[in-house]
PDB file of C-alpha atoms in Angstrom:
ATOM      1  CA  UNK W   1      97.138  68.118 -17.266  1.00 88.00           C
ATOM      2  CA  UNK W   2      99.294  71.004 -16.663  1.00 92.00           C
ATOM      3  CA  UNK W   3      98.981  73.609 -14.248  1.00 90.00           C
ATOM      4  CA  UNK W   4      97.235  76.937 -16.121  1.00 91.00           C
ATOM      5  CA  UNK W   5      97.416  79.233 -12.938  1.00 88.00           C
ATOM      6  CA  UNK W   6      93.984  80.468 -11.219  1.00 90.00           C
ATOM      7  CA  UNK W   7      94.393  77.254  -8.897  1.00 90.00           C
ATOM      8  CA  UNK W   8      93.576  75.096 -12.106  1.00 94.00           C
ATOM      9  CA  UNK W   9      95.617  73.120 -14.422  1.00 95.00           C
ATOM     10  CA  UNK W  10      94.616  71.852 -18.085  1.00 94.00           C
ATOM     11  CA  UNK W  11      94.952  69.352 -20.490  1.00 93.00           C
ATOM     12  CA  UNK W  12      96.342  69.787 -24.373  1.00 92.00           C
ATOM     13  CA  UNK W  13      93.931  71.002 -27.412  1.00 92.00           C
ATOM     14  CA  UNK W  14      92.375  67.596 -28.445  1.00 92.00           C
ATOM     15  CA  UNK W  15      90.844  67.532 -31.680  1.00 92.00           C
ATOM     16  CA  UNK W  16      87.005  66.595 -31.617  1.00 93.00           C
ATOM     17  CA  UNK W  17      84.043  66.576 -34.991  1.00 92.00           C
ATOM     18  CA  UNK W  18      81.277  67.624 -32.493  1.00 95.00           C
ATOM     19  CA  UNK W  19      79.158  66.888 -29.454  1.00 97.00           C
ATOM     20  CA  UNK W  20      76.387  64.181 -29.371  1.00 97.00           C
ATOM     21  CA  UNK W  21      73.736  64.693 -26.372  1.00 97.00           C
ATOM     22  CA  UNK W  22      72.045  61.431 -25.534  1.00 96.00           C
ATOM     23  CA  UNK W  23      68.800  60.809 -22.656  1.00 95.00           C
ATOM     24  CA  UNK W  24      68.015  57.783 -21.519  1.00 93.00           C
ATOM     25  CA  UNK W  25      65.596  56.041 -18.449  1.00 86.00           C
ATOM     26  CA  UNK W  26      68.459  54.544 -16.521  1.00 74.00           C
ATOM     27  CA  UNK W  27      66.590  51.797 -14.845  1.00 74.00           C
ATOM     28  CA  UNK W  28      65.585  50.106 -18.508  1.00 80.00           C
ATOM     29  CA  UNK W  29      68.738  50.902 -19.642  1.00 86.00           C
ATOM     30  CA  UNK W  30      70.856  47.523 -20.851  1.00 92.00           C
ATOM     31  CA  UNK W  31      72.440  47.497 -24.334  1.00 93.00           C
ATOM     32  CA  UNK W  32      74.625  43.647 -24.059  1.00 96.00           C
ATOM     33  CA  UNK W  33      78.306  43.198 -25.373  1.00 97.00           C
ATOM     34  CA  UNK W  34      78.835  46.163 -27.761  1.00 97.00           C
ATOM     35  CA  UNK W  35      81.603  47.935 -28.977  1.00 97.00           C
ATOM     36  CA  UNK W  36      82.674  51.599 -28.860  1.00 96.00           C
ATOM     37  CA  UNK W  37      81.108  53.181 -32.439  1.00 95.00           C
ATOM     38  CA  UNK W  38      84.406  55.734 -33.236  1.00 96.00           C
ATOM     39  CA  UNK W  39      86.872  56.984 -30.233  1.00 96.00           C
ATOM     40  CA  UNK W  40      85.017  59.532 -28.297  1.00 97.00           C
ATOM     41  CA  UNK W  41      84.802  60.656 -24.889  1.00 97.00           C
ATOM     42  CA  UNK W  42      81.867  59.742 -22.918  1.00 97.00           C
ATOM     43  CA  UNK W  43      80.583  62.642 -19.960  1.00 98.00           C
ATOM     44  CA  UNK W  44      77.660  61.472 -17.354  1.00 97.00           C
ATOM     45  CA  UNK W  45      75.943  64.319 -17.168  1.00 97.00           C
ATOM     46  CA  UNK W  46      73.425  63.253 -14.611  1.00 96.00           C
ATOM     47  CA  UNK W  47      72.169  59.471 -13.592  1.00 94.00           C
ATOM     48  CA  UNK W  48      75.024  56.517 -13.246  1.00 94.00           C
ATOM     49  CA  UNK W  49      76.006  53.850 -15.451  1.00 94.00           C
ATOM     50  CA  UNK W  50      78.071  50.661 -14.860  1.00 96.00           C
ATOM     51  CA  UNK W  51      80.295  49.442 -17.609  1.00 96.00           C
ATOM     52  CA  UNK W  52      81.488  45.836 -17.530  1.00 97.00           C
ATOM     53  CA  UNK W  53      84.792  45.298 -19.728  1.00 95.00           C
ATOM     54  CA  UNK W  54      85.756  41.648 -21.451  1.00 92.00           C
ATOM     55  CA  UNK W  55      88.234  41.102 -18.408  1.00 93.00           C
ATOM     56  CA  UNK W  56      85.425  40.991 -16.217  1.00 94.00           C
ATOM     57  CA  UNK W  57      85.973  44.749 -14.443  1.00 96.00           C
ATOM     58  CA  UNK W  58      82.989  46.625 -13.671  1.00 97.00           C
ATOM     59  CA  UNK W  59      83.163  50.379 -13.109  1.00 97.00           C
ATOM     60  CA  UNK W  60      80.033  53.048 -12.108  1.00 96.00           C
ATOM     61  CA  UNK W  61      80.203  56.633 -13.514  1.00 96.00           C
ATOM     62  CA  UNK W  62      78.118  58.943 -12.253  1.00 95.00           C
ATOM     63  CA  UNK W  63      77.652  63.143 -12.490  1.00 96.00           C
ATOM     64  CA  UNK W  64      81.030  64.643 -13.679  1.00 96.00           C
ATOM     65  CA  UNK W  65      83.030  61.414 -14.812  1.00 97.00           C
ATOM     66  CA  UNK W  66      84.845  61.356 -17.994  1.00 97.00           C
ATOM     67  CA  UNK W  67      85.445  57.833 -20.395  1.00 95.00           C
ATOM     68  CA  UNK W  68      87.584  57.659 -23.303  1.00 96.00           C
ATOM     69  CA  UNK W  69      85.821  54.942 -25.154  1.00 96.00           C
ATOM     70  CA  UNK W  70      87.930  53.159 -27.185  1.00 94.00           C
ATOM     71  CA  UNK W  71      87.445  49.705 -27.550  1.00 95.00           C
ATOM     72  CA  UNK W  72      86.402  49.846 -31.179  1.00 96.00           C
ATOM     73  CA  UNK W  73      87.079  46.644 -31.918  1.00 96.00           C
ATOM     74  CA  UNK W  74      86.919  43.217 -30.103  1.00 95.00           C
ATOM     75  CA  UNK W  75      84.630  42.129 -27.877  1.00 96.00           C
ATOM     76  CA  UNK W  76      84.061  45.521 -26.150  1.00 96.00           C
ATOM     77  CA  UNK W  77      81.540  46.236 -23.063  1.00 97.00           C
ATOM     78  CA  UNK W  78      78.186  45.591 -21.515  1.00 97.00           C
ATOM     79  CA  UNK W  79      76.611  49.006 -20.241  1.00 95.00           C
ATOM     80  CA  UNK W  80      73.775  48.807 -17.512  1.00 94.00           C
ATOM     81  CA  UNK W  81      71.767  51.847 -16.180  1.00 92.00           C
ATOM     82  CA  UNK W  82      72.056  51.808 -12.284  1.00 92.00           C
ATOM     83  CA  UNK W  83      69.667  53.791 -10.233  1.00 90.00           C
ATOM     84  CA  UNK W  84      65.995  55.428 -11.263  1.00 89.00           C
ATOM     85  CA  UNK W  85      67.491  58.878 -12.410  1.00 90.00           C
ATOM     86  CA  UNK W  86      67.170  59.502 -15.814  1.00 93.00           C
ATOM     87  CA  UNK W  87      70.919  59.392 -17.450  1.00 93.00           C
ATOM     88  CA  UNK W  88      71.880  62.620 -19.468  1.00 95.00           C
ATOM     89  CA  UNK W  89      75.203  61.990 -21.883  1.00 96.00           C
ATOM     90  CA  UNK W  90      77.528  64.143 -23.715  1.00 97.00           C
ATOM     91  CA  UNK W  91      79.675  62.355 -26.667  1.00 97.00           C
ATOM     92  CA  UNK W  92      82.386  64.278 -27.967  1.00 97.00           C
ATOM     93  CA  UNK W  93      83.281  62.009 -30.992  1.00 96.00           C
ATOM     94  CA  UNK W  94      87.412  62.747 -31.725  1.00 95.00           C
ATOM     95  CA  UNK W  95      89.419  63.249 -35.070  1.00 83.00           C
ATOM     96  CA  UNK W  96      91.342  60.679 -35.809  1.00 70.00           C
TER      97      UNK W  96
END
């Protein structure tokens, strides 16, 4: 990020194919040890998810938070809906 004036700052052009939006009922939400289907950046929207890594690190995103998903390959991540609210997702899917 670089500062852009008007008390903001702002990251380089990165190149996306499009925008996936995704709903889902957070508190059935479990999908086991999966991995990432291309690069793409994952925005929560609304509702909270917590994403457990091989390593054993869990993380919660909720409203606003930003994931690079990456981890295309290998054993990958376990992601759990947390709370009742339901989870609204925006993929942005990136050229590679």
């Amino acid at each position: 990020m670089k500062p852009a004036g008007n008390a903001s700052s702002m990251s380089e052009l990165i190149a996306a194919k499009g925008v996936i939006f995704r709903a889902t009922r957070s508190g059935e939400y479990l999908i086991d040890w999966h991995t990432a289907p291309r690069r793409q950046f994952v925005v929560n929207l609304t509702g909270e998810v917590e994403i457990e890594v091989s390593d054993g690190e869990t993380r919660r995103f909720g409203p606003g938070s930003i994931l690079l998903a990456e981890d295309t390959t290998g054993k990958g991540h376990i992601s759990r809906g947390i709370g009742n609210d339901e989870r609204r997702t925006l993929f942005i899917p990136l050229s590679d």
